[in-house]
Tab-separated table of C-alpha atoms and ligand atoms in Angstrom:
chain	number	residue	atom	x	y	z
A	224	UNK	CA	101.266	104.793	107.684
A	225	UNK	CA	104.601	106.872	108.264
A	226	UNK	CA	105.079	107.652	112.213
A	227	UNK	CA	107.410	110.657	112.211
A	228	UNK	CA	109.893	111.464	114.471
A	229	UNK	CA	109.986	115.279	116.290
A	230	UNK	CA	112.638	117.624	117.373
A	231	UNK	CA	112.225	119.938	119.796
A	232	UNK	CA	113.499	123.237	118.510
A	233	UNK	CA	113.231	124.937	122.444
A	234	UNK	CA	113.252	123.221	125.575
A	235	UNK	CA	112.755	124.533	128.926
A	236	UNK	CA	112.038	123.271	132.365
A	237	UNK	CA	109.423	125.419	134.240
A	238	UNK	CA	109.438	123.862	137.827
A	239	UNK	CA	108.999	119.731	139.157
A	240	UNK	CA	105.426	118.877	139.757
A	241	UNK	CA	104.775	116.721	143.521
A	242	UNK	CA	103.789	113.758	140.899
A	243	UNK	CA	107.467	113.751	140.250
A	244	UNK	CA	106.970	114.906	136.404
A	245	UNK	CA	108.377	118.762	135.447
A	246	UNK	CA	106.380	121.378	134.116
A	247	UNK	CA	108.239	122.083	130.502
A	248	UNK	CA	107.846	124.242	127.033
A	249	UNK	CA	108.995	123.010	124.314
A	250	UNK	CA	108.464	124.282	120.732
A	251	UNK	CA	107.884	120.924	118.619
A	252	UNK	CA	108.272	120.088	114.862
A	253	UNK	CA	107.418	116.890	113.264
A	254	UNK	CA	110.440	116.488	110.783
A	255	UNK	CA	110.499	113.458	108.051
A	256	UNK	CA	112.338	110.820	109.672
A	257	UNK	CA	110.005	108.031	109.806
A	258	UNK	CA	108.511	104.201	111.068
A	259	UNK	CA	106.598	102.359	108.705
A	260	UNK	CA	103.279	100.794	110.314
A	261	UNK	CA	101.053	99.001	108.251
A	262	UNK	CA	97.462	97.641	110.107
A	263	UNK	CA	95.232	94.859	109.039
A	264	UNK	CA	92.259	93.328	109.896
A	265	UNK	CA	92.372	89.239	110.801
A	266	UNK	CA	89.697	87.028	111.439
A	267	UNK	CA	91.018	85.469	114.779
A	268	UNK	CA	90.503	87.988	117.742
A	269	UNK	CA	93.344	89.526	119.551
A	270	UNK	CA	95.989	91.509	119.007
A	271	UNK	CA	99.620	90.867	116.723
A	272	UNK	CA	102.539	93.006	116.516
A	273	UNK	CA	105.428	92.318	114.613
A	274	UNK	CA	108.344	94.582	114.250
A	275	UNK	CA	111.863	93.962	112.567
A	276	UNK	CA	114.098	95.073	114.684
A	277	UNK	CA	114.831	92.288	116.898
A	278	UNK	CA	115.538	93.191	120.107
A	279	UNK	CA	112.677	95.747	120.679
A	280	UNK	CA	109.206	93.747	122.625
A	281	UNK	CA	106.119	92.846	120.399
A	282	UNK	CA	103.942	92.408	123.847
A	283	UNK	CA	102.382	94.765	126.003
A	284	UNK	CA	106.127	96.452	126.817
A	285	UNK	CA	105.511	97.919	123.076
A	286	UNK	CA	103.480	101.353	123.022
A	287	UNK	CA	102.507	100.089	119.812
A	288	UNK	CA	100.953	97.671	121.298
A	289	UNK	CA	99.523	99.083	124.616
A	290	UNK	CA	98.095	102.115	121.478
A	291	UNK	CA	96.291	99.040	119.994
A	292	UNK	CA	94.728	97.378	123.159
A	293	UNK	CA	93.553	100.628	124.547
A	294	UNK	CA	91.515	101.052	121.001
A	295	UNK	CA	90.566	97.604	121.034
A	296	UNK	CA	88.833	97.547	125.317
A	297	UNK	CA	88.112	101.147	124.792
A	298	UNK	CA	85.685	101.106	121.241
A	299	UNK	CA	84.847	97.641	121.867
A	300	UNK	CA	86.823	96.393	118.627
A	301	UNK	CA	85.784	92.560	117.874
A	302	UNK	CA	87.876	91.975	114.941
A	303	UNK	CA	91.458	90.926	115.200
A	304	UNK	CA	94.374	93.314	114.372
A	305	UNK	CA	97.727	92.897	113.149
A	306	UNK	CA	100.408	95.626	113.179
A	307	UNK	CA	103.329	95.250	111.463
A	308	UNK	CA	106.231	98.024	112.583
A	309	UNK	CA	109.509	98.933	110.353
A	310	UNK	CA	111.317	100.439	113.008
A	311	UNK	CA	113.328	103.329	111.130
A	312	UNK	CA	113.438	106.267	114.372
A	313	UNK	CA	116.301	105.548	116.354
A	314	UNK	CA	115.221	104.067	119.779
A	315	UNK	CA	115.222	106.273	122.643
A	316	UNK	CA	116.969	108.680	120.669
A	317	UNK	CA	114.896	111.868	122.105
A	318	UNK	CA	112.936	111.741	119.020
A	319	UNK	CA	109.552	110.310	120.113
A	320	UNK	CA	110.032	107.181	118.214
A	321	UNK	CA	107.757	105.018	120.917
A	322	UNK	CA	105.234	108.164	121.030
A	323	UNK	CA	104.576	108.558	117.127
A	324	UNK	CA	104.025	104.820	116.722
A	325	UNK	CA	101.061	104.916	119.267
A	326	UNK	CA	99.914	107.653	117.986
A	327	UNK	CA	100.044	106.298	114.089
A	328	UNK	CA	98.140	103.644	115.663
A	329	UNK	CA	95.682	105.626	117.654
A	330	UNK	CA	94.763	107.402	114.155
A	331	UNK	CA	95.221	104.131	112.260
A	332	UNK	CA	92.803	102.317	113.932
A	333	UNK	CA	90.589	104.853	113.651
A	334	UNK	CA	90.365	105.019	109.794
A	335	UNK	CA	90.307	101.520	109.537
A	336	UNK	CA	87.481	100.345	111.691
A	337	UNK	CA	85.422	103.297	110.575
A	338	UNK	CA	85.283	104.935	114.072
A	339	UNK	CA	84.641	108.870	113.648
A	340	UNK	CA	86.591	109.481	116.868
A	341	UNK	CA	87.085	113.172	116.696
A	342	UNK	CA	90.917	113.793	117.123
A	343	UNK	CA	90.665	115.979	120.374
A	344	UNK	CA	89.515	112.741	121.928
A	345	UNK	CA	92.086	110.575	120.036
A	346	UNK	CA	94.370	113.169	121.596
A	347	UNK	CA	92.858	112.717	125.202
A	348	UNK	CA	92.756	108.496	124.977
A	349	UNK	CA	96.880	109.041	123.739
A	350	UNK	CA	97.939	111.097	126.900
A	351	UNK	CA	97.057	108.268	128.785
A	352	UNK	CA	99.385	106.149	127.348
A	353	UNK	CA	102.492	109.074	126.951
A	354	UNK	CA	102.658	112.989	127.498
A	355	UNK	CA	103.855	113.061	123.922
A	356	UNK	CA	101.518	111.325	121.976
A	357	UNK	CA	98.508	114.104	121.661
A	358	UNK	CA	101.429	116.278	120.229
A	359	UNK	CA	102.510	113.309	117.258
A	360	UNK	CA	99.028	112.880	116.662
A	361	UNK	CA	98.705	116.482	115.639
A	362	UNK	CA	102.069	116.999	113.894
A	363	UNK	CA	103.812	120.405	112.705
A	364	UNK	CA	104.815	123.370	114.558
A	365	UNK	CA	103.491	123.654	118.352
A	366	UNK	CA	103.929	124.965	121.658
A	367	UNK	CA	103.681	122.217	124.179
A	368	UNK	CA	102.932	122.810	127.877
A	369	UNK	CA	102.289	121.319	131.335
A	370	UNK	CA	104.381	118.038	130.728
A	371	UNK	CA	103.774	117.917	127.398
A	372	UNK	CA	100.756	117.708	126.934
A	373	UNK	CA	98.948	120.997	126.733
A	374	UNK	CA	99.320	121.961	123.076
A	375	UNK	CA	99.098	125.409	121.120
A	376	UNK	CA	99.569	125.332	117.192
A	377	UNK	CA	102.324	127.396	115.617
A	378	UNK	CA	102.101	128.590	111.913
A	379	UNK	CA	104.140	126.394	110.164
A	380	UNK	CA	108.195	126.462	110.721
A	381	UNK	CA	109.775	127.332	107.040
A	382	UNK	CA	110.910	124.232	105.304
A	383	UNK	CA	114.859	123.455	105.847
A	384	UNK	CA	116.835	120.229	105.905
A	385	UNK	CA	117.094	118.531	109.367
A	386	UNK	CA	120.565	116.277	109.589
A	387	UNK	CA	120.088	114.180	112.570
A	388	UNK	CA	122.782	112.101	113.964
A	389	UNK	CA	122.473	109.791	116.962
A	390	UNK	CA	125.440	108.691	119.089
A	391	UNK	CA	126.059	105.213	119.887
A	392	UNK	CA	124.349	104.870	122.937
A	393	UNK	CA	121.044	105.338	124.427
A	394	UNK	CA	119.669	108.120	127.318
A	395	UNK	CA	117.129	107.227	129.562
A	396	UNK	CA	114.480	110.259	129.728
A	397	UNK	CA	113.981	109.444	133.890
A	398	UNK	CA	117.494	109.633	134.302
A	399	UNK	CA	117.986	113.166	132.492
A	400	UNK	CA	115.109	114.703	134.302
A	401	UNK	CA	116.394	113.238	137.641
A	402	UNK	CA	119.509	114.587	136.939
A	403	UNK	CA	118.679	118.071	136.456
A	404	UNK	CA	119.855	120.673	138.601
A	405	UNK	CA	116.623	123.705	138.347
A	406	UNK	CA	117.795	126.124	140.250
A	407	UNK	CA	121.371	125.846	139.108
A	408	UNK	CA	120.378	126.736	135.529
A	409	UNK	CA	122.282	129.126	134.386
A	410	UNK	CA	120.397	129.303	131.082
A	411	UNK	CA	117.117	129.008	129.702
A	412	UNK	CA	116.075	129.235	125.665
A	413	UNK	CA	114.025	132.436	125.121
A	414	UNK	CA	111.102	130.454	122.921
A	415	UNK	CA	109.810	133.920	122.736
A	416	UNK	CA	112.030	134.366	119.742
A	417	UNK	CA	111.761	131.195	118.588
A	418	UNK	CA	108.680	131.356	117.969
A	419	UNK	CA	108.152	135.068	116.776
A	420	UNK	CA	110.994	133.239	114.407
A	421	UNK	CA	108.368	130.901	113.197
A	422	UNK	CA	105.542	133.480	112.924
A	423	UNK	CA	107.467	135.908	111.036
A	424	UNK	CA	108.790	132.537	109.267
A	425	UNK	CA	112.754	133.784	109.731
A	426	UNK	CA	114.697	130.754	110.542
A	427	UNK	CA	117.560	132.711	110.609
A	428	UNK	CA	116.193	133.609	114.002
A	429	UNK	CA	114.522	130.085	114.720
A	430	UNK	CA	117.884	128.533	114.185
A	431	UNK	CA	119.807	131.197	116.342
A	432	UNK	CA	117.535	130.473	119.347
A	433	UNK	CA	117.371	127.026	119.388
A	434	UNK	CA	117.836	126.163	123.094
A	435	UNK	CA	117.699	123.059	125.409
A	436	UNK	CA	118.152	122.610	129.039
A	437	UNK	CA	118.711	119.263	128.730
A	438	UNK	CA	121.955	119.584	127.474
A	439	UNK	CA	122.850	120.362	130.875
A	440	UNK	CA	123.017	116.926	132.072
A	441	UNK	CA	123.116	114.873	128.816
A	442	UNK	CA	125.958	117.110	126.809
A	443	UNK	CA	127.584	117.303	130.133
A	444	UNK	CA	127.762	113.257	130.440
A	445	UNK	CA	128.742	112.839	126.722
A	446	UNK	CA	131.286	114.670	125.351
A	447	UNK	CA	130.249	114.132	121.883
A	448	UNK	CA	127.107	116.152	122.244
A	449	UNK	CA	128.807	119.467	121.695
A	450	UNK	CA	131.358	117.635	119.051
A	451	UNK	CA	128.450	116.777	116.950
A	452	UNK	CA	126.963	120.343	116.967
A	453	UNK	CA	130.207	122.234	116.070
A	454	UNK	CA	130.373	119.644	113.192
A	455	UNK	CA	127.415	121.192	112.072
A	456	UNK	CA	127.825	124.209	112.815
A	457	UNK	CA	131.363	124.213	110.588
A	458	UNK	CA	128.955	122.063	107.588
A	459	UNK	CA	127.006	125.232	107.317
A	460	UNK	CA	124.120	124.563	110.005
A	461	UNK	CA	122.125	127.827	110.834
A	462	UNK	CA	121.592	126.367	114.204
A	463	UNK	CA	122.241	122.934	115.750
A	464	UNK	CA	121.083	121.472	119.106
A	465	UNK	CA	120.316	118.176	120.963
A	466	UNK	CA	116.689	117.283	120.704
A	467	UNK	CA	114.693	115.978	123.865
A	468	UNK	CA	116.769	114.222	126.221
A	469	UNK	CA	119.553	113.504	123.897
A	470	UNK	CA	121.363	111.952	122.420
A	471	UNK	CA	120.093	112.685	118.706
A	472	UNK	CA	121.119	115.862	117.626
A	473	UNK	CA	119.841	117.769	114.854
A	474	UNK	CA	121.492	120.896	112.907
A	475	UNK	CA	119.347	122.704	110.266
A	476	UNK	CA	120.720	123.259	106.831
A	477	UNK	CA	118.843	125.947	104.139
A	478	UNK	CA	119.907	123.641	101.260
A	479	UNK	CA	121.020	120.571	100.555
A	480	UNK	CA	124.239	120.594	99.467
A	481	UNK	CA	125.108	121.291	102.703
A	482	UNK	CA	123.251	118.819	104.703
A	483	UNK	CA	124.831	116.113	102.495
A	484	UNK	CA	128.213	117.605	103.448
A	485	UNK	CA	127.634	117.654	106.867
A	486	UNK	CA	126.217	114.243	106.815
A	487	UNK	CA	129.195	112.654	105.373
A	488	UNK	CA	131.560	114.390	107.529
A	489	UNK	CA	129.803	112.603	110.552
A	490	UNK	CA	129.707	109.500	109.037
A	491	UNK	CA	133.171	109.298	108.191
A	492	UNK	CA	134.630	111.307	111.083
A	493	UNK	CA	132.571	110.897	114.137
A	494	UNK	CA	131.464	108.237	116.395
A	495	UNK	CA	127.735	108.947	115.731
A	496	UNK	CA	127.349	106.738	112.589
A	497	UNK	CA	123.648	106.820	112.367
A	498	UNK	CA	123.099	109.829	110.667
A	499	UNK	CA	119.640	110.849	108.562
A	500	UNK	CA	119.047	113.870	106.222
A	501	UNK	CA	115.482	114.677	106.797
A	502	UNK	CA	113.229	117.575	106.467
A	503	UNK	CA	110.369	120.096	107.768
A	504	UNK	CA	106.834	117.920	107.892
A	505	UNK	CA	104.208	120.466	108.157
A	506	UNK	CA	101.223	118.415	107.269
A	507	UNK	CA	98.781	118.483	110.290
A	508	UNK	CA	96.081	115.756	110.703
B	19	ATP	P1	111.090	110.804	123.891
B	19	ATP	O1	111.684	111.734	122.884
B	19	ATP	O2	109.582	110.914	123.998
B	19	ATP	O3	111.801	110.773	125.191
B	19	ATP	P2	112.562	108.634	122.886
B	19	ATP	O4	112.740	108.849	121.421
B	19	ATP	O5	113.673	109.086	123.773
B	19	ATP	O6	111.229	109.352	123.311
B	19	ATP	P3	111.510	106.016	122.417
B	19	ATP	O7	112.244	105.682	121.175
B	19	ATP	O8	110.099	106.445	122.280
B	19	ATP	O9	112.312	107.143	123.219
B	19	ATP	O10	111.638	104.745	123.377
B	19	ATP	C1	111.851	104.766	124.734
B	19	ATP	C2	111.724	103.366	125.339
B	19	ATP	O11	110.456	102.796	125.036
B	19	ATP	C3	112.754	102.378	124.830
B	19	ATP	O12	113.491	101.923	125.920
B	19	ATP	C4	111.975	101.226	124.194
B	19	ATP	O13	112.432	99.948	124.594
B	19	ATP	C5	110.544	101.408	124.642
B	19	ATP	N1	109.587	101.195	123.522
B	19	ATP	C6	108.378	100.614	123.617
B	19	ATP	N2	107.731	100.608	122.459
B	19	ATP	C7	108.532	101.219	121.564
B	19	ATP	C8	108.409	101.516	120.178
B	19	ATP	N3	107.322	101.191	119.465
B	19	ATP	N4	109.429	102.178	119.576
B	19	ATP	C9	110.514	102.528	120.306
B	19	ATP	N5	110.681	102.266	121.604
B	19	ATP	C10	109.707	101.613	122.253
């Protein structure tokens, strides 16, 4: 299976909940950057996970994992499993790497043990794990509410290239939202446009509106946030902004020419040297 990654093309901060979490909305689209996860059936009980890159857990500290053994306890799954993960998403990266693994595996397991679990309650048994995973088990363009969770389909977002380019160093989600000052905002994205922008299918107008308060803490932190967007912006983005809580950032390009430009410029120029060209993923589940 391919476990896509997501941008956020608007994110806003609505209020802090007593639970500690905020309130947000946050226009999501599932864009091709991708983890391979393959699933097989053993003979021995339990549950395997394997993943190549070295430093990231195979046990229970993998959502992968924790995906598999809530399947397993919850359907009452005899047979063993064995998940092997090709980690290609950058890690921690704000693009829902950890959250579109679960849910590849939510689905996964799903189709191969035969279950007929209808996906609104595949989508229920994820949000346990992650306020993100009900959205990467539906995929495409959608409004997400409450902390993440409470989802509304969009028509699809017109295809474009997405060049993504993540700095050398990780953010910590908790830290980000700790760090963020709500009533000192002194700007919110109007997703009102952004997503008339996607219904009228204008990403002229998507791409101007692409907001994130985020940026507030994470772009003021690192510098190289706002390098790597006027990069793209001069490489002929329409519109280029940090995604989640940083530090990926992703600036879309109408053709390709141009992503490959941009691309290379960051590579060669920049101090974010993991850069992808990927594109619009509109294919729901
Ligand atoms: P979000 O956009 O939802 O904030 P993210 O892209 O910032 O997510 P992830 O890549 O999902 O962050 O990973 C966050 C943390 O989860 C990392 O510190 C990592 O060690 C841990 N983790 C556990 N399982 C996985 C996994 N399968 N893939 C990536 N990270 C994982």
């Amino acid at each position: 299976m391919k476990a896509r990654a997501k941008i956020n093309l608007a994110l806003d901060v609505i209020g802090k909940r007593n639970d500690g979490y905020h309130n947000v909305r946050m226009v999501m689209q599932t864009v091709n950057l991708y983890d391979y996860i393959t699933i097989r059936k053993t003979r021995s009980p339990g549950i395997i996970l394997k993943t190549d890159l070295k430093w990231l857990p195979e046990d229970e500290r993998n959502i992968a994992y924790r995906a598999a053994k809530l399947m397993v306890e919850r359907y009452n799954i005899k047979e063993g499993i064995l998940i092997d993960l090709k980690k290609r998403i950058p890690v921690a990266a704000g693009l829902a790497g950890g959250s579109s693994d679960a849910a590849a595996v939510f689905v996964g397991l799903n189709k191969l043990f035969g279950l007929k679990i209808p996906k609104k309650e595949l989508m229920n048994l994820g949000y346990k794990l992650g306020a993100d995973i009900p959205y990467c088990i539906l995929r495409g363009t959608a409004l997400a509410e409450g902390i993440g969770e409470k989802l509304t389909k969009l028509p699809p977002m017109p295809f474009c290239y997405v060049v993504i380019a993540k700095p050398n160093f990780s953010v910590s989600t908790a830290h980000v939202y700790q760090n963020l000052s709500l009533d000192n905002l002194s700007y919110h994205p109007d997703i009102e446009a952004v997503i008339k922008g996607i219904k009228t299918g204008d990403l002229d107008i998507i791409a101007k509106n692409l907001g994130n308060v985020l940026e507030s803490v994470t772009a003021k932190e690192y510098p190289i946030i706002n390098d790597i967007k006027k990069t793209m912006i001069e490489y002929g983005a329409l519109g280029a902004l940090m995604s989640g809580s940083g530090p990926s950032v992703f600036g879309l390009y109408r053709n390709k020419k141009e992503a490959q430009a941009a691309s290379t410029e960051l590579k060669l120029h920049s101090e974010a040297k993991d850069v992808f060209i990927a594109t619009i993923f509109n294919r729901e589940r």
